[in-house]
Structure formats: structure tokens, C-alpha cells
CSV table of C-alpha atoms and ligand atoms in Angstrom, one decimal:
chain,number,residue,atom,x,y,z
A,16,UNK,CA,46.0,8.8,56.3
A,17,UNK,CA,44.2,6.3,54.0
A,18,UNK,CA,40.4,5.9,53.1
A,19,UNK,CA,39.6,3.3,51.3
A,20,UNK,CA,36.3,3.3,49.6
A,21,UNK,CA,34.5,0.2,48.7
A,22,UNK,CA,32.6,0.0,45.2
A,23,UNK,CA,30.0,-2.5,45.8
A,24,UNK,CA,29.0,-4.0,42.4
A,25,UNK,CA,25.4,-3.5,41.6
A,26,UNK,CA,24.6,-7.6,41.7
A,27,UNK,CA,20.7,-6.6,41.9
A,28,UNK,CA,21.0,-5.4,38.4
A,29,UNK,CA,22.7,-7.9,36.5
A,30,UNK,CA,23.0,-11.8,37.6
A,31,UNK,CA,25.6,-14.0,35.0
A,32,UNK,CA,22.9,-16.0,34.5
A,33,UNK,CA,20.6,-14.0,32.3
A,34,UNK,CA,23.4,-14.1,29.5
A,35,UNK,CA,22.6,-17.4,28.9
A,36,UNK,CA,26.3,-18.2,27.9
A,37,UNK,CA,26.9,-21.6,27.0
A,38,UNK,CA,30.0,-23.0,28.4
A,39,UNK,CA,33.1,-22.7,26.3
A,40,UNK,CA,33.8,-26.2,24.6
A,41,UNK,CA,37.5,-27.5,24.5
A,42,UNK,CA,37.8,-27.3,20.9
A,43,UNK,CA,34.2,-26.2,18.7
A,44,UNK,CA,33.2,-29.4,16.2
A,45,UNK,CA,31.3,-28.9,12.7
A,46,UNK,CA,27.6,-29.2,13.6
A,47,UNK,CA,27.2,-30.9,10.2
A,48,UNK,CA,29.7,-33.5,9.9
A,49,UNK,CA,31.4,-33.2,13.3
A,50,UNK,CA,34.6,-32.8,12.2
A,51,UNK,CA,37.0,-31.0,14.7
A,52,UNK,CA,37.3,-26.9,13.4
A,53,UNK,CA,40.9,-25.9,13.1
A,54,UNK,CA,40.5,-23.0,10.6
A,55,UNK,CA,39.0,-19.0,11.3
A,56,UNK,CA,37.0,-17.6,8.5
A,57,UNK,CA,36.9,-14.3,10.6
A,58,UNK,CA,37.2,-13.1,14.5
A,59,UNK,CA,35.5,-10.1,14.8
A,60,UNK,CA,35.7,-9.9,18.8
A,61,UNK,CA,33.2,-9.9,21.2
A,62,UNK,CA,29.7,-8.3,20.5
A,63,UNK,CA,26.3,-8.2,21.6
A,64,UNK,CA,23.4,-10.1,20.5
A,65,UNK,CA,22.8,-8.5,18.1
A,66,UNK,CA,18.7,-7.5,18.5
A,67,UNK,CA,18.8,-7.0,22.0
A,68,UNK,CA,17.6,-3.3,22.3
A,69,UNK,CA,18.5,-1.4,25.2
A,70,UNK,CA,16.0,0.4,26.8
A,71,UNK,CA,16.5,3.5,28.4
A,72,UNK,CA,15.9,2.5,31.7
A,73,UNK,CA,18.8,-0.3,31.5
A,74,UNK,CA,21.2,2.1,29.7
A,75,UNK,CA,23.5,1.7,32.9
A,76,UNK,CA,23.4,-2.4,33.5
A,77,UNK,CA,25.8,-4.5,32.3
A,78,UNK,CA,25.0,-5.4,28.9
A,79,UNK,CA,26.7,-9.4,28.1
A,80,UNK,CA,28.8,-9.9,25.1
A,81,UNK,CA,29.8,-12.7,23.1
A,82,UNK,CA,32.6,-13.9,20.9
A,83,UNK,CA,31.8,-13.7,17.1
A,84,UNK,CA,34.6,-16.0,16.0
A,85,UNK,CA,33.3,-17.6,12.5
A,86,UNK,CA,35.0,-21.1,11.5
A,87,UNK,CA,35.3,-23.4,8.5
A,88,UNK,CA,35.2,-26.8,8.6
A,89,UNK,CA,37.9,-28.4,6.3
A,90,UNK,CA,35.7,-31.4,5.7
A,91,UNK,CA,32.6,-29.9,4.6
A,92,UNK,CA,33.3,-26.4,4.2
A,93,UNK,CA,30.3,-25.6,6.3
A,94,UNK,CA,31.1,-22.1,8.0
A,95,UNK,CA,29.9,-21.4,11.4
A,96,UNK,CA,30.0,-20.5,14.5
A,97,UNK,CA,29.5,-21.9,17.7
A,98,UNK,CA,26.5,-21.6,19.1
A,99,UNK,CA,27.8,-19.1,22.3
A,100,UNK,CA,24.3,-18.2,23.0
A,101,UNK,CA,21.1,-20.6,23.5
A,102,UNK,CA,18.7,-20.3,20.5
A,103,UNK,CA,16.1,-20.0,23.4
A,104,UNK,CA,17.7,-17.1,24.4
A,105,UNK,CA,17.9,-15.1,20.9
A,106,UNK,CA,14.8,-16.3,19.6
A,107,UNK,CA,11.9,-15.8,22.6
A,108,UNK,CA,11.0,-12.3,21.6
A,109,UNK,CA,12.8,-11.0,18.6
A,110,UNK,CA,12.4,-7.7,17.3
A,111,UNK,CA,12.7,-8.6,13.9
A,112,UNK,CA,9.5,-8.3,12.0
A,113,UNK,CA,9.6,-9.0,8.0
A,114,UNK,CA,6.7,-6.8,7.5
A,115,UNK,CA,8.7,-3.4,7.9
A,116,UNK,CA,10.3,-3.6,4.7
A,117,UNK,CA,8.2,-3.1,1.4
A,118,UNK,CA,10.7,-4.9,-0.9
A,119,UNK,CA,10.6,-8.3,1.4
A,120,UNK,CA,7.1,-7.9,1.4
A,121,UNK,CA,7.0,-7.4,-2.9
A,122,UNK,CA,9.5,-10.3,-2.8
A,123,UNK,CA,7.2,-12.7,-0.6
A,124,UNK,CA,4.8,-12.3,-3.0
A,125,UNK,CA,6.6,-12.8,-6.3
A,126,UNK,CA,7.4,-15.8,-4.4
A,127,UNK,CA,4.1,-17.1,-3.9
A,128,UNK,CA,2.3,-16.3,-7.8
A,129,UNK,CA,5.4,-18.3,-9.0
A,130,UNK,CA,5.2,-21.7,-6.6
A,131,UNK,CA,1.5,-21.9,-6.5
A,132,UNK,CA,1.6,-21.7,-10.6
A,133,UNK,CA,5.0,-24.1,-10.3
A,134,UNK,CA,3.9,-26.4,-8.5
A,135,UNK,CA,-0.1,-26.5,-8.9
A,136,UNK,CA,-0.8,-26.1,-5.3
A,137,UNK,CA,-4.4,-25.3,-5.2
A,138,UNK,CA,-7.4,-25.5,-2.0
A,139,UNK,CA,-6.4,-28.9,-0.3
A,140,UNK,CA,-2.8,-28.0,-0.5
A,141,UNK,CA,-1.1,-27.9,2.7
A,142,UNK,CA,1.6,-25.0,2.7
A,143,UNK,CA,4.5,-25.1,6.1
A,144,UNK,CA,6.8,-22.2,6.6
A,145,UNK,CA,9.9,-22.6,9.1
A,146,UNK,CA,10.1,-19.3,11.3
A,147,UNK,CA,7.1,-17.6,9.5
A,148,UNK,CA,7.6,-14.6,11.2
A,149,UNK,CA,4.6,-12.3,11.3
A,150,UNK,CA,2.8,-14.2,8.0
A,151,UNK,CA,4.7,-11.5,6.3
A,152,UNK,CA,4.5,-14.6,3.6
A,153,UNK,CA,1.7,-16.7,4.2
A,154,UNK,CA,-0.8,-14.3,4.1
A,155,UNK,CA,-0.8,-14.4,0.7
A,156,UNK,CA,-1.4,-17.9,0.4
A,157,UNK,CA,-4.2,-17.5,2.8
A,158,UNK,CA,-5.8,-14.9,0.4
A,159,UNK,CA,-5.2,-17.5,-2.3
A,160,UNK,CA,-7.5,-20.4,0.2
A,161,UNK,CA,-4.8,-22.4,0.3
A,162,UNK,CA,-4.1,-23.9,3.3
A,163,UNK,CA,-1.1,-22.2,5.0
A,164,UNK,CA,0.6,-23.2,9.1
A,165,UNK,CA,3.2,-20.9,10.1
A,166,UNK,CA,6.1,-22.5,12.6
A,167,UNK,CA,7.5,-19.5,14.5
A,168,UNK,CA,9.5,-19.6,18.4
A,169,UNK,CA,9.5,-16.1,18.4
A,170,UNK,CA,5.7,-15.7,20.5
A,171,UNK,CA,5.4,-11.9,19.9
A,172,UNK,CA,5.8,-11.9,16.0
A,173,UNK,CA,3.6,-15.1,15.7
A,174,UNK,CA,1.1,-13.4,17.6
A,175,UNK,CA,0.9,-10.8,15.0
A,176,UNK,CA,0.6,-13.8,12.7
A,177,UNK,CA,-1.9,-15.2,14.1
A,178,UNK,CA,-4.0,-11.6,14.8
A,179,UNK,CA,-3.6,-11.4,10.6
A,180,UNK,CA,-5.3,-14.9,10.1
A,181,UNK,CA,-2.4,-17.1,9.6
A,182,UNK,CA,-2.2,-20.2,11.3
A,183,UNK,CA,1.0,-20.3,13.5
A,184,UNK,CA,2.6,-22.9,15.7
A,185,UNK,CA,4.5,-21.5,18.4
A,186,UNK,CA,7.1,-23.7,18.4
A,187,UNK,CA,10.8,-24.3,17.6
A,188,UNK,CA,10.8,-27.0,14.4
A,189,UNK,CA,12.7,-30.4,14.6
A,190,UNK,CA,12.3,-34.1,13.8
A,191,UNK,CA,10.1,-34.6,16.9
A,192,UNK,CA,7.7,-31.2,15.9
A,193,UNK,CA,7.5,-32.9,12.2
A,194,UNK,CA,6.6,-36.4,13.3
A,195,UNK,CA,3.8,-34.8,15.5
A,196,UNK,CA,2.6,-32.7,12.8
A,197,UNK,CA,2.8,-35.4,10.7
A,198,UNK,CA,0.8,-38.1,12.9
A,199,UNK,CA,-1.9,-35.1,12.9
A,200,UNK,CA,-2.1,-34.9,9.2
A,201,UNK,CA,0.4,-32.0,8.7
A,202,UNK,CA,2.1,-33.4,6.1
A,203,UNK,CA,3.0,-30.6,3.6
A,204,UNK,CA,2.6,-30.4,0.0
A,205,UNK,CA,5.4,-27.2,0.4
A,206,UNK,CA,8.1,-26.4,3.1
A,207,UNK,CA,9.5,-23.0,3.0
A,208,UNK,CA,12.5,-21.9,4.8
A,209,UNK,CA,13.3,-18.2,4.1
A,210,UNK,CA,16.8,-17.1,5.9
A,211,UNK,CA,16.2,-19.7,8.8
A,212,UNK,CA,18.5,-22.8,7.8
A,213,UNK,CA,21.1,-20.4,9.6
A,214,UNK,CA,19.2,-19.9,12.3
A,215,UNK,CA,19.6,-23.5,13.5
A,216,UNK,CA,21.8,-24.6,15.9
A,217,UNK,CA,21.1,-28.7,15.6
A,218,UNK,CA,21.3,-28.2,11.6
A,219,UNK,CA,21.2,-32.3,10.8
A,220,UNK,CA,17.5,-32.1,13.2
A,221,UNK,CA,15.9,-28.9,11.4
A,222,UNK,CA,16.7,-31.3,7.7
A,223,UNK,CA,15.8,-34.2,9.0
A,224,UNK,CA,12.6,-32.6,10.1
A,225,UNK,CA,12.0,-31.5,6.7
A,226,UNK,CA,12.6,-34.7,5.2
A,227,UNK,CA,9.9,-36.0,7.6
A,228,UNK,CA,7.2,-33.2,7.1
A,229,UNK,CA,7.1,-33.5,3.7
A,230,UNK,CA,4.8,-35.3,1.6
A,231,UNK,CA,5.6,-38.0,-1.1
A,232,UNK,CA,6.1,-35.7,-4.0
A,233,UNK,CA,6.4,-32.7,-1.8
A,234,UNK,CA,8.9,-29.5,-2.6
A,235,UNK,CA,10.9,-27.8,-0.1
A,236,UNK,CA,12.1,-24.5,-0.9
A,237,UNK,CA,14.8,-22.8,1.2
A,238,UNK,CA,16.4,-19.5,0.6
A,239,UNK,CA,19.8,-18.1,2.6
A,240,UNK,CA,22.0,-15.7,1.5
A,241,UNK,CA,25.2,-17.2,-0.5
A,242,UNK,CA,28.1,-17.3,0.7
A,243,UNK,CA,30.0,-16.6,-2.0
A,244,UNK,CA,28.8,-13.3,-2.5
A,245,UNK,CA,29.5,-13.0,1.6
A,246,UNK,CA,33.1,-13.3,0.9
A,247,UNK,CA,33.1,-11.4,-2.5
A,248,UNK,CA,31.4,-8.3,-1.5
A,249,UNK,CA,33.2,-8.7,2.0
A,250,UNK,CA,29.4,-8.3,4.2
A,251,UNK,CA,30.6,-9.3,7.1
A,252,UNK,CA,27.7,-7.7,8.9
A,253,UNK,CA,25.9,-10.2,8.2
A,254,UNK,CA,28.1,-12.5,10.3
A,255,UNK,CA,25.6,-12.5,14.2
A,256,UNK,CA,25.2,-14.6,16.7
A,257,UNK,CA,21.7,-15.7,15.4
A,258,UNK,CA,23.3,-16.7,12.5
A,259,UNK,CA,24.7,-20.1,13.6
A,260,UNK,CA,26.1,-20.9,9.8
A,261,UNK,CA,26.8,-19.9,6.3
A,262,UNK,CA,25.9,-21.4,3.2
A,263,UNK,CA,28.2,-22.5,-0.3
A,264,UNK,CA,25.5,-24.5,-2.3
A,265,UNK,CA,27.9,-27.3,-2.4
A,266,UNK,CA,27.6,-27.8,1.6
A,267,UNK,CA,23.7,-26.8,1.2
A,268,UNK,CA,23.5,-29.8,-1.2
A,269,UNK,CA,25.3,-31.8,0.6
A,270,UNK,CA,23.5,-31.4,4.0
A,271,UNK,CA,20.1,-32.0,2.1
A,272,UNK,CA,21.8,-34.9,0.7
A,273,UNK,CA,22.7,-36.2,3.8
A,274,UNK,CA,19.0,-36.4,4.9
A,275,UNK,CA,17.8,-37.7,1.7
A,276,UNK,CA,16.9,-35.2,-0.2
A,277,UNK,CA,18.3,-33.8,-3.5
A,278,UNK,CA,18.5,-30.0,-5.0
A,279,UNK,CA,16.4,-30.7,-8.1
A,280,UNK,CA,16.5,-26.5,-9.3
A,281,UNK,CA,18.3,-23.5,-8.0
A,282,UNK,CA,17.6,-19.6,-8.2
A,283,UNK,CA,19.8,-17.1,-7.7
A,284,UNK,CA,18.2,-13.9,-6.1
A,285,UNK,CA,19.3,-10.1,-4.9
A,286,UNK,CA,17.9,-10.1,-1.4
A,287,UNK,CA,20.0,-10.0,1.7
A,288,UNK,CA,23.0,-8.8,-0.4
A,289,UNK,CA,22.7,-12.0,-2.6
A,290,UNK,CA,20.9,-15.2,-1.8
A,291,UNK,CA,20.3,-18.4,-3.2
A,292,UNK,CA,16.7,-20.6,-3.3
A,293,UNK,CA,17.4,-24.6,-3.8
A,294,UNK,CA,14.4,-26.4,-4.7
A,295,UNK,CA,14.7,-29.8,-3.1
A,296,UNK,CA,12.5,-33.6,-3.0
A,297,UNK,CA,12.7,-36.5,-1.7
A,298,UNK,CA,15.5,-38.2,-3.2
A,299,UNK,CA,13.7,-41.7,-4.3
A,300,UNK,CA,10.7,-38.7,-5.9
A,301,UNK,CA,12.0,-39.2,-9.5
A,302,UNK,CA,9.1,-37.0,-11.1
A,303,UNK,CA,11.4,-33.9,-10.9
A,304,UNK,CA,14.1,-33.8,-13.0
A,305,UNK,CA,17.6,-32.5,-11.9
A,306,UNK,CA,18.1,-28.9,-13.8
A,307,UNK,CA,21.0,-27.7,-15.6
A,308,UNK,CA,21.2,-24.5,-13.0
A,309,UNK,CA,21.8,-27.0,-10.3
A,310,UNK,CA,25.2,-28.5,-12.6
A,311,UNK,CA,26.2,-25.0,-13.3
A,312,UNK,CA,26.2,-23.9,-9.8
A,313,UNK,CA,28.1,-26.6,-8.5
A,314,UNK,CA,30.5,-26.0,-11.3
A,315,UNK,CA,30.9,-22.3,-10.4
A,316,UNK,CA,31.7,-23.2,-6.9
A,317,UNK,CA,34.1,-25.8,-7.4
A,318,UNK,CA,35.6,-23.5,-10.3
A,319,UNK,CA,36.0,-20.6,-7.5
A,320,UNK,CA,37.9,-23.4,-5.1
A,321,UNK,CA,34.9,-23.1,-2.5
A,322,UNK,CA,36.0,-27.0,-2.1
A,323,UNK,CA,39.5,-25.7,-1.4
A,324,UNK,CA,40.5,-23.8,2.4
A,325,UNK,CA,42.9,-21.4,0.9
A,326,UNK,CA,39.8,-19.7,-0.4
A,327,UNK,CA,39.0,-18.8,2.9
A,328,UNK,CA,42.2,-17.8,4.3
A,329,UNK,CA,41.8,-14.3,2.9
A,330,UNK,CA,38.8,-13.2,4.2
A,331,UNK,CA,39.5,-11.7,7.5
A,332,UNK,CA,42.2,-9.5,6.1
A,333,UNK,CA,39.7,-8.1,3.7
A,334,UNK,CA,37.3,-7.2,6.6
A,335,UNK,CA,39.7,-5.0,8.6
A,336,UNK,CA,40.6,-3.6,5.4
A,337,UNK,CA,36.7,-2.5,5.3
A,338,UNK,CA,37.0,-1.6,9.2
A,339,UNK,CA,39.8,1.2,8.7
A,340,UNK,CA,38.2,2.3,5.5
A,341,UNK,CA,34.9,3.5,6.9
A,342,UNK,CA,36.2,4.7,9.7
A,343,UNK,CA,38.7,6.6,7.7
A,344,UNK,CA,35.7,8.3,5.9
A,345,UNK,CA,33.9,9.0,9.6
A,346,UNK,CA,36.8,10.3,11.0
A,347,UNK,CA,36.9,12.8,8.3
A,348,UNK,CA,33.3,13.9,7.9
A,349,UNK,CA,33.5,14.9,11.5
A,350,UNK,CA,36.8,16.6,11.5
A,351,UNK,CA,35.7,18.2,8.6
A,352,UNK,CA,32.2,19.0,10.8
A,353,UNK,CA,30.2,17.5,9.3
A,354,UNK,CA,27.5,15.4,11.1
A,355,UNK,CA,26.4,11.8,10.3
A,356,UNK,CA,23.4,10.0,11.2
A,357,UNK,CA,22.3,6.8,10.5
A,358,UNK,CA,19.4,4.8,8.6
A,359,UNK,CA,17.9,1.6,10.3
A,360,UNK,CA,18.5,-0.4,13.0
A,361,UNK,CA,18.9,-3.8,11.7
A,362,UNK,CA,21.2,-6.8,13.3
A,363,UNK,CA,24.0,-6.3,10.3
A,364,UNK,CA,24.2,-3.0,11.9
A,365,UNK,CA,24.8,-4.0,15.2
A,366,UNK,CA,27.6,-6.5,14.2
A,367,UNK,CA,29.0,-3.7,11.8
A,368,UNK,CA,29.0,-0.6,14.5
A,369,UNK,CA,30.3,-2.9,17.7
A,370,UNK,CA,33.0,-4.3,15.2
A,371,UNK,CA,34.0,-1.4,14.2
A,372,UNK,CA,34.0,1.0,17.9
A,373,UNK,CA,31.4,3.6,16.1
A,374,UNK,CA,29.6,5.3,19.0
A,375,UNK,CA,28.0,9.0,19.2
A,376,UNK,CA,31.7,10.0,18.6
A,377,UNK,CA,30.8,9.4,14.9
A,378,UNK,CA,26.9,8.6,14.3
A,379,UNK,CA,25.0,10.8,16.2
A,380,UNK,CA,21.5,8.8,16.0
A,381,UNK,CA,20.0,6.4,14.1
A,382,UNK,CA,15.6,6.0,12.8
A,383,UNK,CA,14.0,2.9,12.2
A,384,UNK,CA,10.2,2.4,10.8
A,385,UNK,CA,9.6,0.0,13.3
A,386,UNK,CA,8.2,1.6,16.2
A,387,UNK,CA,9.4,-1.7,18.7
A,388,UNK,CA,13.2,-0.3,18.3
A,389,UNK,CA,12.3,3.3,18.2
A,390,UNK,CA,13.1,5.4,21.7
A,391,UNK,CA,15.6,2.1,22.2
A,392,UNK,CA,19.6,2.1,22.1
A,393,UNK,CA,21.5,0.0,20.0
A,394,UNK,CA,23.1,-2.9,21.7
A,395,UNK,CA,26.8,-2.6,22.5
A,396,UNK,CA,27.0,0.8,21.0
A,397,UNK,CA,24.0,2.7,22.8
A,398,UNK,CA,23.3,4.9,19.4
A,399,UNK,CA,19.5,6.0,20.4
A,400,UNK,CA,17.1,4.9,17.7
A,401,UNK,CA,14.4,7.5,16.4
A,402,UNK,CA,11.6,7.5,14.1
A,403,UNK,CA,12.7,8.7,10.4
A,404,UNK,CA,11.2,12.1,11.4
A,405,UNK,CA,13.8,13.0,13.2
A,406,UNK,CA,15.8,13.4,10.0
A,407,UNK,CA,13.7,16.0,8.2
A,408,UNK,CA,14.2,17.7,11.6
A,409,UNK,CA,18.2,18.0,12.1
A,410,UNK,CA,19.2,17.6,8.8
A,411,UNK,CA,22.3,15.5,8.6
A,412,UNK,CA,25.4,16.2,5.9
A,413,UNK,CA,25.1,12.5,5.5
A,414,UNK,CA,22.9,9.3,6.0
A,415,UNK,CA,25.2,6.3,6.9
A,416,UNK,CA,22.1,3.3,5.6
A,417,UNK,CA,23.0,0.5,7.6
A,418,UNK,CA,20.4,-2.2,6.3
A,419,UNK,CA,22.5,-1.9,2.7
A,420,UNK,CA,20.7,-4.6,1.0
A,421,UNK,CA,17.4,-2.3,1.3
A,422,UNK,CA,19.9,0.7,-0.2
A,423,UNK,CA,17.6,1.3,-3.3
A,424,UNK,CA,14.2,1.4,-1.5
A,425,UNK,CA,15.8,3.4,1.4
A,426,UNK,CA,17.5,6.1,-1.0
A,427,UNK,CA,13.8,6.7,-2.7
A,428,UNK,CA,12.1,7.3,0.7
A,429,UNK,CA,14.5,9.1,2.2
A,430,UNK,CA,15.1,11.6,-1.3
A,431,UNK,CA,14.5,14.6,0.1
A,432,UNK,CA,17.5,14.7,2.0
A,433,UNK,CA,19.2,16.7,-1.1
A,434,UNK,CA,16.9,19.1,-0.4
A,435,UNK,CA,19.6,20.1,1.9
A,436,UNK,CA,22.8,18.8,0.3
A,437,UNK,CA,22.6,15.7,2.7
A,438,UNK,CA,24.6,12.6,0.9
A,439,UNK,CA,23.9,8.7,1.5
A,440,UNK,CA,26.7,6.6,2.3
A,441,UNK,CA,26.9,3.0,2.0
A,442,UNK,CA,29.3,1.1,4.4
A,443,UNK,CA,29.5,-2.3,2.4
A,444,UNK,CA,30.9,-3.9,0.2
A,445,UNK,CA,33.5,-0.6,0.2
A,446,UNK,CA,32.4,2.8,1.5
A,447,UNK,CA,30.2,4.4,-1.2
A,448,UNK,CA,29.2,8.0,-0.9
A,449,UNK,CA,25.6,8.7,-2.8
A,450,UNK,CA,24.9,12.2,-3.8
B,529,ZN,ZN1,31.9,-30.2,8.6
């Protein structure tokens, strides 16, 4: 005799529709140029998004994931990828706040002593940052009286903003937002985009709304991590759905170009594993000379073939190369019984653990300053986030430090771990064990 038991699925929990999935396009086209995309950079599978915390009370609902499948366009070399998920979606409450990390903070305001000087902005300048987070920036323009208006989607970090005395729009930016701001006399001396040109899924709208907010004579500065250290230093991490594309300066250039505007300087700087900052004006502003840094880079670029696709054929390889090498070193450390937690809960983390299958089997836990993931469970991989305490109290043979780019400032906070013997590890660009 036969029973048959019927599993009811559990549609209360969970409806398709609160992924937000966009529907899959016949074939993906450059969001630049519009160009057709042919050519993988890298497929690392299907992930969550990446910043969507699981609380304990949905640790049993289905969690959605999307594909991470990053392309190159062979016209523009733009790389990207689709935009799977609406940016309405990723960017409503975000539980990224700058302020948690002392050397953004440092590095905002190096930032801001050298463009005010630079540029001569004084009271009566008007100052406009593109996703201005919690005024992790402005502020210190604001201390300085000079007139500073944050843009930010995200409500709960510009609230935080706002409680600090920065201005903030809650709003997504575009050609429409500028020509409004502009009509109201929010034309800006200075745009700043730190790490949000990626951010953007209608790319040609975000410039051309920077074109329009700024000023005759006005400076935009915009700062995104370059892709050629990306490929070099193999951070594939940093490869998540928020981040809709990935910047050469060639392409950068040739996107601001594209919306009149040309790359007068360029800076090369350490954050985020190694970004750039282009300094660009309207193109007809002939006041700013073109610098010799901006010739150099180009020549670097097109002397590394970043103008050339076989230069990007090799990438993926590299990254499961990095895959089977860390967990090569996990697999051992707990053979051996040794036990591994981890430092941070950052997005690259997310991308980097669901890529590659590391669960509690390997990393028992992982602490984060900020107290909005702590008690939470990483997406995809449900790894339970703690406050840094909770190291001092188990006392781990090694600390796996997932936000790598903050590996210096995390190694002097967290020094006393060789107080027991406990080691740092680094998972990027190749396993790195730190006594
Ligand atoms: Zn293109």
C-alpha cells in the first residue's frame, strides 16, 4: 500500500515577485554604446544581492538569486553586467554606510583640504555629491561653510545625512533630477561621484546629468576603482550585482566624452583595491589645461592592449584558479583543526563566499562594526554576523578579512589576536597568510 504525502510549498512566505527579477533579454546590449555583447569577462554563477542580510526570522524563506555573468563590449570595452535586478530594488535601504570605516573617512577628508585649495571653492560655492551616502563626505565641507547638497536613493543612510546637518536629496540622479536642480539654482561649482558611476544602470543619463548640473567652469570629480588593477590583482569580489559596470580610463574618457565633457587631470589612488579619480569640464571650458597624467594613462592602457579583447579572455581562468586555491588553504586549516572565522561583512565578501560554496563547513562566523548587519546572516551563505567581541571571546587559529582593501587598518585593530597565535589571512589577490 502507497501513501502519498503532499508538500505544500510555503507560497505565504515567498511570492516571485519580491525578487524583482528583470526579464531575461534575448541577447544583453552595451548600455554605453549599444553594441550587442558577444564576449564573457567572467561567469561566476548565480548569487545573491549581495547586501541583502538575512535576518534570523527569514533564515528558512527562499532567499532569490541572480546570475553574476560579467561581459565586455568589443566596441567600447565597457565591462558590465546586465542589470538582472532593478536599481530600485538594491538601492531602497542599503546597508552600506561609508562612515564604519576610519580610512574612507581619513580619505574623504584628504579629499576635501585638496579640492577646496584646487579649485578655490569658498562660501557661495555650491558642492553636489552623487550617492552621498551618510555625509560621510560632505560634512566636511559643511564644517568648512561651504555650501554642500547630498543626492542619495538609499532613504535610511540619507537620513543619517540629514540628522548630521548635510543637505540630502532623496532621490535617484539623472538628466531630469539635474535640469530641476538646475531651474532651482543648483547648479554646482563641484560634482563628486565616489564609487557610484558603477552603480548606474542608464550610464549615458547619470553623464549627461552631470554635464547639465554643472556650472560653466565647473569640475566634476569621479572616483571608481580601475579596472586594470581588477584584472591584475584578479578581485573578482568586487564583481556584484550593484555593480552594473567596470571602468578602463579609456572607456571612462570616452563615456565623459560622449556627453561633452573631457578628463582634464587624473589620480591614481589605493582605495577599493586600486581606483582611479578623473577630473573632468565642460569640453568648450578651455581654462583647464589637459595634464600630462591624462596622456600617460591612456598610453598605459593602450600599451597593456586594454583596447584589444584578448586581454580579457584570460580572466575567468585566473579566478577559478583563485577559487580552488583558498579553498585549498580552508580545507586544510580545518582538517588540520584548526578553526577559521572571519572579519567583516562587506558586499566583496558576499560575492567571494557564495562564489566560492564557503559555508559554516569552513568559516564558522563572521563580526562587523556595523551594528545594522550584526545578529544578521550573510546572504546566500547564512554565516551569522557578530560584533568583533566575539573574537576576543573564541579565539580563532585564523582571521579570514574579507573587506581586503581595509587589510592594513583591520590587522592594527584586530592585533591582539597573536596574543593567541591567531594568524590573518587574506583571500585576494592570492591567499596570503599574515602572522
Ligand atoms: Zn559598448
Amino acid at each position: 500500500m502507497q501513501t502519498t504525502t503532499l508538500i505544500e510549498p510555503n507560497t505565504q512566505q515567498y511570492t516571485p515577485d519580491e525578487a524583482h527579477a528583470k526579464p531575461a533579454t534575448p541577447r544583453a546590449h552595451c548600455r554605453f554604446c549599444a553594441t550587442p555583447l558577444n564576449h564573457t569577462l567572467v561567469d561566476l554563477g548565480m548569487s545573491p544581492l549581495c547586501e541583502s542580510y538575512v535576518s534570523r526570522q527569514n533564515l528558512n524563506r527562499m532567499e532569490p538569486f541572480f546570475p553574476l555573468h560579467v561581459q565586455v563590449c568589443d566596441e567600447c570595452f565597457l565591462v558590465q553586467l546586465e542589470e538582472y535586478v532593478s536599481v530600485e530594488q538594491i538601492f531602497s535601504e542599503y546597508a552600506y554606510f561609508s562612515s564604519y570605516s576610519d580610512t574612507w573617512l581619513q580619505h574623504a577628508a584628504d579629499y576635501v583640504e585638496m579640492i577646496v585649495h584646487r579649485l578655490g571653492l569658498a562660501k557661495g560655492s555650491l558642492v553636489v555629491e552623487l550617492a552621498s551616502n551618510d555625509g560621510y563626505l560632505l560634512q566636511n565641507f559643511v564644517k568648512k561653510n561651504i555650501t554642500a547638497l547630498g543626492v542619495e536613493p538609499a532613504a535610511n543612510v540619507a537620513k543619517v545625512a540629514i540628522e548630521k546637518g548635510v543637505p540630502t536629496m532623496i532621490k535617484f540622479f539623472g538628466r531630469k533630477l539635474a535640469q530641476e536642480m538646475v531651474a532651482d539654482g543648483k547648479a554646482a561649482d563641484l560634482v563628486i561621484g565616489n564609487n557610484v558611476l558603477a552603480q548606474v544602470p542608464d550610464l549615458n543619463d547619470f553623464v549627461a546629468g552631470i554635464h547639465t548640473l554643472l556650472k560653466t567652469g565647473g569640475v566634476v570629480t569621479l572616483e571608481f576603482p580601475h579596472l586594470i588593477k581588477l584584472m591584475a590583482e584578479n578581485q573578482y569580489d568586487t564583481i556584484y550585482h550593484e555593480h552594473f559596470s567596470y571602468f578602463s580610463f579609456i572607456t571612462a574618457e570616452k563615456i565623459l566624452a560622449a556627453h561633452g565633457m573631457t578628463v582634464f587631470d587624473v589620480e591614481e589612488l589605493t582605495t577599493h583595491g586600486g581606483s582611479i579619480r578623473v577630473f573632468a569640464r565642460h569640453a568648450n571650458d578651455t581654462s583647464k589645461p589637459v595634464s600630462d597624467r591624462v596622456v600617460e594613462m591612456r598610453q598605459r592602457e593602450l600599451h597593456q592592449r586594454l583596447d584589444r579583447m584578448d586581454t580579457y579572455a584570460t580572466f575567468g581562468e585566473k579566478v577559478k584558479e583563485s577559487k580552488r586555491n583558498l579553498l585549498d588553504f580552508l580545507i586544510r586549516a580545518r582538517r588540520e583543526g584548526k578553526s577559521v572565522a572571519g572579519y567583516g561583512a562587506p558586499g566583496k565578501g558576499n560575492t567571494l563566499l557564495n562564489y566560492c560554496g564557503i559555508r559554516t563547513d569552513f568559516l564558522d562566523y563572521t563580526v562587523d562594526r556595523n551594528p545594522y548587519k550584526q545578529g544578521k546572516f550573510l546572504p546566500g551563505t547564512h554565516i551569522p554576523i557578530f560584533s568583533p567581541d566575539r573574537i576576543f571571546e573564541t579565539k580563532p587559529d585564523y582571521l579570514l578579512i574579507l573587506p581586503w582593501n581595509f587589510k592594513q587598518e583591520i590587522i592594527r585593530q584586530m592585533g591582539r589576536i597573536r596574543e593567541w597565535g591567531g594568524k590573518f589571512v587574506v583571500p585576494i589577490p592570492a591567499v596570503e597568510v599574515i602572522d
